[in-house]
C-alpha atoms as a PDB file:
ATOM      1  CA  UNK A   1       1.895   5.641 -29.071  1.00  0.00           C
ATOM      2  CA  UNK A   2       3.832   6.240 -26.408  1.00  0.00           C
ATOM      3  CA  UNK A   3       5.259   9.555 -27.158  1.00  0.00           C
ATOM      4  CA  UNK A   4       1.684  10.265 -27.513  1.00  0.00           C
ATOM      5  CA  UNK A   5       0.704   9.223 -24.626  1.00  0.00           C
ATOM      6  CA  UNK A   6       3.758  10.835 -22.633  1.00  0.00           C
ATOM      7  CA  UNK A   7       2.478  14.411 -23.832  1.00  0.00           C
ATOM      8  CA  UNK A   8      -1.107  13.717 -22.340  1.00  0.00           C
ATOM      9  CA  UNK A   9      -1.419  16.063 -19.423  1.00  0.00           C
ATOM     10  CA  UNK A  10      -1.778  13.818 -16.589  1.00  0.00           C
ATOM     11  CA  UNK A  11      -3.111  15.528 -12.882  1.00  0.00           C
ATOM     12  CA  UNK A  12      -1.443  14.991  -9.730  1.00  0.00           C
ATOM     13  CA  UNK A  13      -3.832  11.953  -8.416  1.00  0.00           C
ATOM     14  CA  UNK A  14      -3.563  13.120  -4.895  1.00  0.00           C
ATOM     15  CA  UNK A  15      -2.813  16.861  -5.220  1.00  0.00           C
ATOM     16  CA  UNK A  16      -5.489  17.801  -3.583  1.00  0.00           C
ATOM     17  CA  UNK A  17      -4.688  16.787  -0.262  1.00  0.00           C
ATOM     18  CA  UNK A  18      -0.718  16.043  -0.457  1.00  0.00           C
ATOM     19  CA  UNK A  19       2.227  18.310  -0.727  1.00  0.00           C
ATOM     20  CA  UNK A  20       4.336  18.151  -4.031  1.00  0.00           C
ATOM     21  CA  UNK A  21       7.245  16.125  -1.852  1.00  0.00           C
ATOM     22  CA  UNK A  22       4.610  13.262  -1.033  1.00  0.00           C
ATOM     23  CA  UNK A  23       2.877  13.598  -4.566  1.00  0.00           C
ATOM     24  CA  UNK A  24       3.874  10.759  -6.540  1.00  0.00           C
ATOM     25  CA  UNK A  25       3.066  12.647  -9.968  1.00  0.00           C
ATOM     26  CA  UNK A  26       5.493  15.374  -8.786  1.00  0.00           C
ATOM     27  CA  UNK A  27       8.318  13.440  -7.538  1.00  0.00           C
ATOM     28  CA  UNK A  28       8.249  10.454  -9.737  1.00  0.00           C
ATOM     29  CA  UNK A  29       8.577  12.760 -12.859  1.00  0.00           C
ATOM     30  CA  UNK A  30      11.559  14.504 -11.151  1.00  0.00           C
ATOM     31  CA  UNK A  31      14.583  14.445 -13.902  1.00  0.00           C
ATOM     32  CA  UNK A  32      16.985  14.991 -10.831  1.00  0.00           C
ATOM     33  CA  UNK A  33      16.118  11.114  -9.617  1.00  0.00           C
ATOM     34  CA  UNK A  34      16.954   9.734 -12.975  1.00  0.00           C
ATOM     35  CA  UNK A  35      17.274   5.573 -12.196  1.00  0.00           C
ATOM     36  CA  UNK A  36      16.955   6.385  -8.628  1.00  0.00           C
ATOM     37  CA  UNK A  37      13.368   6.332  -9.004  1.00  0.00           C
ATOM     38  CA  UNK A  38      13.658   2.928  -9.354  1.00  0.00           C
ATOM     39  CA  UNK A  39      15.046   2.377  -5.492  1.00  0.00           C
ATOM     40  CA  UNK A  40      12.868   5.456  -4.405  1.00  0.00           C
ATOM     41  CA  UNK A  41       9.734   3.541  -5.025  1.00  0.00           C
ATOM     42  CA  UNK A  42      11.132   0.459  -3.812  1.00  0.00           C
ATOM     43  CA  UNK A  43      12.500   1.903  -0.771  1.00  0.00           C
ATOM     44  CA  UNK A  44       8.953   4.155   0.021  1.00  0.00           C
ATOM     45  CA  UNK A  45       7.217   0.741  -0.861  1.00  0.00           C
ATOM     46  CA  UNK A  46       9.217  -0.772   2.361  1.00  0.00           C
ATOM     47  CA  UNK A  47       8.964   1.929   5.068  1.00  0.00           C
ATOM     48  CA  UNK A  48       5.054   2.137   4.269  1.00  0.00           C
ATOM     49  CA  UNK A  49       5.133  -2.027   5.208  1.00  0.00           C
ATOM     50  CA  UNK A  50       7.998  -2.154   7.563  1.00  0.00           C
ATOM     51  CA  UNK A  51       8.650   0.790   9.685  1.00  0.00           C
ATOM     52  CA  UNK A  52       6.500   1.969  12.256  1.00  0.00           C
ATOM     53  CA  UNK A  53       6.777   5.331  11.276  1.00  0.00           C
ATOM     54  CA  UNK A  54       5.908   5.289   7.243  1.00  0.00           C
ATOM     55  CA  UNK A  55       2.530   5.067   7.583  1.00  0.00           C
ATOM     56  CA  UNK A  56       1.997   8.667   6.148  1.00  0.00           C
ATOM     57  CA  UNK A  57       3.674   7.467   2.639  1.00  0.00           C
ATOM     58  CA  UNK A  58       1.911   7.538  -0.572  1.00  0.00           C
ATOM     59  CA  UNK A  59       1.729   3.816  -1.454  1.00  0.00           C
ATOM     60  CA  UNK A  60      -1.370   3.167  -3.348  1.00  0.00           C
ATOM     61  CA  UNK A  61      -0.937   6.456  -5.194  1.00  0.00           C
ATOM     62  CA  UNK A  62       2.551   5.965  -5.660  1.00  0.00           C
ATOM     63  CA  UNK A  63       2.617   2.641  -7.271  1.00  0.00           C
ATOM     64  CA  UNK A  64      -0.497   3.146  -9.694  1.00  0.00           C
ATOM     65  CA  UNK A  65       0.811   6.265 -10.674  1.00  0.00           C
ATOM     66  CA  UNK A  66       4.621   4.924 -11.429  1.00  0.00           C
ATOM     67  CA  UNK A  67       2.742   1.957 -13.144  1.00  0.00           C
ATOM     68  CA  UNK A  68       1.249   4.793 -15.697  1.00  0.00           C
ATOM     69  CA  UNK A  69       3.904   6.467 -15.940  1.00  0.00           C
ATOM     70  CA  UNK A  70       5.809   3.726 -17.118  1.00  0.00           C
ATOM     71  CA  UNK A  71       3.198   2.917 -19.333  1.00  0.00           C
ATOM     72  CA  UNK A  72       3.630   6.811 -21.001  1.00  0.00           C
ATOM     73  CA  UNK A  73       6.998   6.630 -21.489  1.00  0.00           C
ATOM     74  CA  UNK A  74       7.392   9.061 -18.719  1.00  0.00           C
ATOM     75  CA  UNK A  75       9.535   6.660 -16.628  1.00  0.00           C
ATOM     76  CA  UNK A  76      11.936   4.387 -18.950  1.00  0.00           C
ATOM     77  CA  UNK A  77      12.409   1.646 -17.018  1.00  0.00           C
ATOM     78  CA  UNK A  78      11.658  -2.252 -17.443  1.00  0.00           C
ATOM     79  CA  UNK A  79       8.087  -3.049 -16.027  1.00  0.00           C
ATOM     80  CA  UNK A  80       9.365  -6.762 -15.153  1.00  0.00           C
ATOM     81  CA  UNK A  81      12.071  -5.725 -13.488  1.00  0.00           C
ATOM     82  CA  UNK A  82      10.285  -2.435 -11.754  1.00  0.00           C
ATOM     83  CA  UNK A  83       7.531  -5.393 -10.866  1.00  0.00           C
ATOM     84  CA  UNK A  84       9.746  -7.678  -9.635  1.00  0.00           C
ATOM     85  CA  UNK A  85      11.363  -5.033  -7.290  1.00  0.00           C
ATOM     86  CA  UNK A  86       8.464  -3.721  -6.118  1.00  0.00           C
ATOM     87  CA  UNK A  87       7.235  -7.246  -4.641  1.00  0.00           C
ATOM     88  CA  UNK A  88      10.466  -8.106  -3.059  1.00  0.00           C
ATOM     89  CA  UNK A  89      10.350  -4.862  -1.372  1.00  0.00           C
ATOM     90  CA  UNK A  90       6.707  -5.181  -0.500  1.00  0.00           C
ATOM     91  CA  UNK A  91       7.741  -9.080   1.258  1.00  0.00           C
ATOM     92  CA  UNK A  92      10.668  -7.538   2.729  1.00  0.00           C
ATOM     93  CA  UNK A  93       8.510  -4.468   4.350  1.00  0.00           C
ATOM     94  CA  UNK A  94       5.994  -6.997   5.838  1.00  0.00           C
ATOM     95  CA  UNK A  95       8.579  -9.158   7.004  1.00  0.00           C
ATOM     96  CA  UNK A  96      10.613  -6.633   9.065  1.00  0.00           C
ATOM     97  CA  UNK A  97       7.043  -5.377  10.379  1.00  0.00           C
ATOM     98  CA  UNK A  98       6.535  -9.110  11.639  1.00  0.00           C
ATOM     99  CA  UNK A  99      10.044  -9.278  13.254  1.00  0.00           C
ATOM    100  CA  UNK A 100       9.556  -5.963  14.855  1.00  0.00           C
ATOM    101  CA  UNK A 101       6.316  -6.909  16.367  1.00  0.00           C
ATOM    102  CA  UNK A 102       7.839 -10.381  17.435  1.00  0.00           C
ATOM    103  CA  UNK A 103      10.939  -9.046  18.844  1.00  0.00           C
ATOM    104  CA  UNK A 104       9.547  -6.005  20.907  1.00  0.00           C
ATOM    105  CA  UNK A 105       6.169  -7.447  21.379  1.00  0.00           C
ATOM    106  CA  UNK A 106       3.561  -5.979  24.190  1.00  0.00           C
ATOM    107  CA  UNK A 107       6.257  -3.172  24.306  1.00  0.00           C
ATOM    108  CA  UNK A 108       4.491  -1.604  21.161  1.00  0.00           C
ATOM    109  CA  UNK A 109       1.390  -1.361  22.674  1.00  0.00           C
ATOM    110  CA  UNK A 110       2.912   0.721  25.875  1.00  0.00           C
ATOM    111  CA  UNK A 111       4.914   2.986  22.961  1.00  0.00           C
ATOM    112  CA  UNK A 112       4.179   6.693  24.452  1.00  0.00           C
ATOM    113  CA  UNK A 113       2.738   9.038  21.209  1.00  0.00           C
ATOM    114  CA  UNK A 114       5.066  11.183  19.282  1.00  0.00           C
ATOM    115  CA  UNK A 115       5.360  13.254  15.885  1.00  0.00           C
ATOM    116  CA  UNK A 116       5.719   9.913  13.654  1.00  0.00           C
ATOM    117  CA  UNK A 117       3.615   7.542  16.088  1.00  0.00           C
ATOM    118  CA  UNK A 118       0.148   7.449  17.641  1.00  0.00           C
ATOM    119  CA  UNK A 119      -1.182   4.693  19.853  1.00  0.00           C
ATOM    120  CA  UNK A 120      -4.550   4.655  18.298  1.00  0.00           C
ATOM    121  CA  UNK A 121      -2.953   3.627  14.693  1.00  0.00           C
ATOM    122  CA  UNK A 122      -1.874   0.213  16.721  1.00  0.00           C
ATOM    123  CA  UNK A 123      -5.166  -0.280  18.437  1.00  0.00           C
ATOM    124  CA  UNK A 124      -7.149   0.041  14.893  1.00  0.00           C
ATOM    125  CA  UNK A 125      -4.465  -2.149  12.997  1.00  0.00           C
ATOM    126  CA  UNK A 126      -4.859  -4.827  16.357  1.00  0.00           C
ATOM    127  CA  UNK A 127      -8.966  -4.607  16.090  1.00  0.00           C
ATOM    128  CA  UNK A 128      -8.172  -5.089  12.278  1.00  0.00           C
ATOM    129  CA  UNK A 129      -6.395  -8.428  12.613  1.00  0.00           C
ATOM    130  CA  UNK A 130      -8.437  -9.479  15.532  1.00  0.00           C
ATOM    131  CA  UNK A 131     -11.528  -8.886  13.271  1.00  0.00           C
ATOM    132  CA  UNK A 132      -9.852 -10.628   9.963  1.00  0.00           C
ATOM    133  CA  UNK A 133      -7.179 -12.789  11.087  1.00  0.00           C
ATOM    134  CA  UNK A 134      -4.358 -13.780   8.768  1.00  0.00           C
ATOM    135  CA  UNK A 135      -6.637 -12.635   5.934  1.00  0.00           C
ATOM    136  CA  UNK A 136      -5.833  -9.080   7.312  1.00  0.00           C
ATOM    137  CA  UNK A 137      -1.879  -9.537   6.012  1.00  0.00           C
ATOM    138  CA  UNK A 138      -3.201  -9.236   3.115  1.00  0.00           C
ATOM    139  CA  UNK A 139      -6.551  -6.904   3.295  1.00  0.00           C
ATOM    140  CA  UNK A 140      -4.294  -5.017   5.066  1.00  0.00           C
ATOM    141  CA  UNK A 141      -2.534  -4.083   2.028  1.00  0.00           C
ATOM    142  CA  UNK A 142      -5.241  -2.259   0.794  1.00  0.00           C
ATOM    143  CA  UNK A 143      -5.690  -0.104   3.721  1.00  0.00           C
ATOM    144  CA  UNK A 144      -3.906   3.122   4.382  1.00  0.00           C
ATOM    145  CA  UNK A 145      -1.819   2.878   7.791  1.00  0.00           C
ATOM    146  CA  UNK A 146      -3.493  -0.330   8.657  1.00  0.00           C
ATOM    147  CA  UNK A 147      -0.967  -1.986   6.313  1.00  0.00           C
ATOM    148  CA  UNK A 148       1.825  -0.495   8.371  1.00  0.00           C
ATOM    149  CA  UNK A 149       0.895  -1.937  11.736  1.00  0.00           C
ATOM    150  CA  UNK A 150      -0.414  -4.911  10.667  1.00  0.00           C
ATOM    151  CA  UNK A 151       2.156  -7.287  10.145  1.00  0.00           C
ATOM    152  CA  UNK A 152       3.666  -5.353  13.766  1.00  0.00           C
ATOM    153  CA  UNK A 153       0.641  -6.703  15.409  1.00  0.00           C
ATOM    154  CA  UNK A 154       0.688 -10.346  13.606  1.00  0.00           C
ATOM    155  CA  UNK A 155       4.232 -10.803  14.965  1.00  0.00           C
ATOM    156  CA  UNK A 156       3.354  -9.618  18.325  1.00  0.00           C
ATOM    157  CA  UNK A 157       0.292 -12.032  18.229  1.00  0.00           C
ATOM    158  CA  UNK A 158       3.080 -14.831  17.551  1.00  0.00           C
ATOM    159  CA  UNK A 159       0.945 -15.676  14.237  1.00  0.00           C
ATOM    160  CA  UNK A 160       2.579 -18.830  12.485  1.00  0.00           C
ATOM    161  CA  UNK A 161       5.512 -17.616  10.723  1.00  0.00           C
ATOM    162  CA  UNK A 162       4.801 -20.042   7.508  1.00  0.00           C
ATOM    163  CA  UNK A 163       1.079 -19.126   7.517  1.00  0.00           C
ATOM    164  CA  UNK A 164       2.490 -15.237   7.799  1.00  0.00           C
ATOM    165  CA  UNK A 165       5.030 -15.590   4.917  1.00  0.00           C
ATOM    166  CA  UNK A 166       2.312 -17.287   2.837  1.00  0.00           C
ATOM    167  CA  UNK A 167      -0.022 -14.213   3.123  1.00  0.00           C
ATOM    168  CA  UNK A 168       2.662 -11.961   2.878  1.00  0.00           C
ATOM    169  CA  UNK A 169       3.454 -13.260  -0.858  1.00  0.00           C
ATOM    170  CA  UNK A 170       0.016 -13.502  -1.664  1.00  0.00           C
ATOM    171  CA  UNK A 171      -0.412  -9.556  -0.538  1.00  0.00           C
ATOM    172  CA  UNK A 172       2.636  -8.341  -2.016  1.00  0.00           C
ATOM    173  CA  UNK A 173       1.598  -9.737  -5.536  1.00  0.00           C
ATOM    174  CA  UNK A 174      -1.507  -8.561  -5.364  1.00  0.00           C
ATOM    175  CA  UNK A 175      -0.898  -4.854  -4.092  1.00  0.00           C
ATOM    176  CA  UNK A 176       2.741  -4.111  -5.148  1.00  0.00           C
ATOM    177  CA  UNK A 177       2.733  -5.837  -8.405  1.00  0.00           C
ATOM    178  CA  UNK A 178      -1.219  -5.656  -8.767  1.00  0.00           C
ATOM    179  CA  UNK A 179      -1.499  -1.965  -8.254  1.00  0.00           C
ATOM    180  CA  UNK A 180       1.395  -1.223 -10.527  1.00  0.00           C
ATOM    181  CA  UNK A 181       0.477  -3.088 -13.427  1.00  0.00           C
ATOM    182  CA  UNK A 182      -3.338  -1.837 -13.165  1.00  0.00           C
ATOM    183  CA  UNK A 183      -1.758   1.867 -13.337  1.00  0.00           C
ATOM    184  CA  UNK A 184       0.143   0.213 -16.385  1.00  0.00           C
ATOM    185  CA  UNK A 185      -2.369  -0.908 -18.274  1.00  0.00           C
ATOM    186  CA  UNK A 186      -4.544   1.880 -17.705  1.00  0.00           C
ATOM    187  CA  UNK A 187      -1.914   4.202 -18.419  1.00  0.00           C
ATOM    188  CA  UNK A 188      -2.243   3.215 -22.076  1.00  0.00           C
ATOM    189  CA  UNK A 189      -5.414   4.735 -22.655  1.00  0.00           C
ATOM    190  CA  UNK A 190      -5.415   8.848 -23.241  1.00  0.00           C
ATOM    191  CA  UNK A 191      -8.706   9.229 -21.552  1.00  0.00           C
ATOM    192  CA  UNK A 192      -7.020   8.174 -18.139  1.00  0.00           C
ATOM    193  CA  UNK A 193      -5.085  10.970 -18.145  1.00  0.00           C
ATOM    194  CA  UNK A 194      -7.691  13.219 -18.399  1.00  0.00           C
ATOM    195  CA  UNK A 195      -9.768  11.463 -15.582  1.00  0.00           C
ATOM    196  CA  UNK A 196      -7.024  10.284 -13.401  1.00  0.00           C
ATOM    197  CA  UNK A 197      -8.601  12.033  -9.942  1.00  0.00           C
ATOM    198  CA  UNK A 198     -11.977  10.179 -10.509  1.00  0.00           C
ATOM    199  CA  UNK A 199     -10.583   6.500 -11.109  1.00  0.00           C
ATOM    200  CA  UNK A 200      -7.691   6.762  -8.724  1.00  0.00           C
ATOM    201  CA  UNK A 201     -11.149   7.087  -6.512  1.00  0.00           C
ATOM    202  CA  UNK A 202     -12.682   4.393  -7.992  1.00  0.00           C
ATOM    203  CA  UNK A 203      -9.918   2.039  -7.184  1.00  0.00           C
ATOM    204  CA  UNK A 204      -9.825   2.770  -3.666  1.00  0.00           C
ATOM    205  CA  UNK A 205     -13.215   1.885  -3.308  1.00  0.00           C
ATOM    206  CA  UNK A 206     -12.849  -1.638  -5.243  1.00  0.00           C
ATOM    207  CA  UNK A 207      -9.806  -2.067  -2.547  1.00  0.00           C
ATOM    208  CA  UNK A 208     -12.085  -1.806   0.060  1.00  0.00           C
ATOM    209  CA  UNK A 209     -15.165  -4.106  -1.155  1.00  0.00           C
ATOM    210  CA  UNK A 210     -13.450  -7.406   0.277  1.00  0.00           C
ATOM    211  CA  UNK A 211     -13.415  -5.851   3.799  1.00  0.00           C
ATOM    212  CA  UNK A 212     -17.028  -4.577   3.669  1.00  0.00           C
ATOM    213  CA  UNK A 213     -18.113  -8.105   2.877  1.00  0.00           C
ATOM    214  CA  UNK A 214     -16.280  -9.500   5.680  1.00  0.00           C
ATOM    215  CA  UNK A 215     -17.771  -6.688   8.149  1.00  0.00           C
ATOM    216  CA  UNK A 216     -21.456  -7.665   6.356  1.00  0.00           C
ATOM    217  CA  UNK A 217     -20.777 -11.394   7.233  1.00  0.00           C
ATOM    218  CA  UNK A 218     -19.634 -10.167  10.913  1.00  0.00           C
ATOM    219  CA  UNK A 219     -22.678  -8.615  11.238  1.00  0.00           C
ATOM    220  CA  UNK A 220     -25.201 -10.966   9.754  1.00  0.00           C
ATOM    221  CA  UNK A 221     -23.191 -13.160  12.558  1.00  0.00           C
ATOM    222  CA  UNK A 222     -23.733 -11.088  15.052  1.00  0.00           C
ATOM    223  CA  UNK A 223     -27.526 -10.562  14.577  1.00  0.00           C
ATOM    224  CA  UNK A 224     -28.111 -14.560  14.068  1.00  0.00           C
ATOM    225  CA  UNK A 225     -26.587 -15.249  17.481  1.00  0.00           C
ATOM    226  CA  UNK A 226     -28.632 -12.470  19.296  1.00  0.00           C
END
């Protein structure tokens, strides 16, 4: 079954708005990477969630595509080992972001804009954290750019480390492992390869449902208070 699926032409998930070097369906298939592909995926997961300059990396699409390529046999890696390493990288990323925020503190908010940093990203992440509290650590995993800065904001706000660690573990499991396994499960169906663009859009929409519900509840509370 894997041999047949590997022959399916899977259209790049993000080909319409990403260059080849950022398109997971392109760089994950590069034979030159060989066994290093696991380290590449884990490195991107860590950088996107742990380093302030990783906001532009394609985390969601990369995890989904990686799972799909494992299912089709295009990536010859052990799924349990792969998922475990992604889980560890996701935890380490948020942990690093938290420590950066804890050490740097308010200086993060005073940092000047540069090629790889925009103050508006920090402000959006701060508003996101203020709105959702501890749950933001989990929810932010599914929101590009925001997931890069929320752990930092949690550190700046001196969020209880034990509480942060718990949300960090949950977020790493739901996002890092969950999206990868979803890609693996769907990748076993031939029709997925032919409709991958539509499927990915649906995944993104589903991922923001919890945030939409929280915003709706907040709107109702404000209306009742007024």
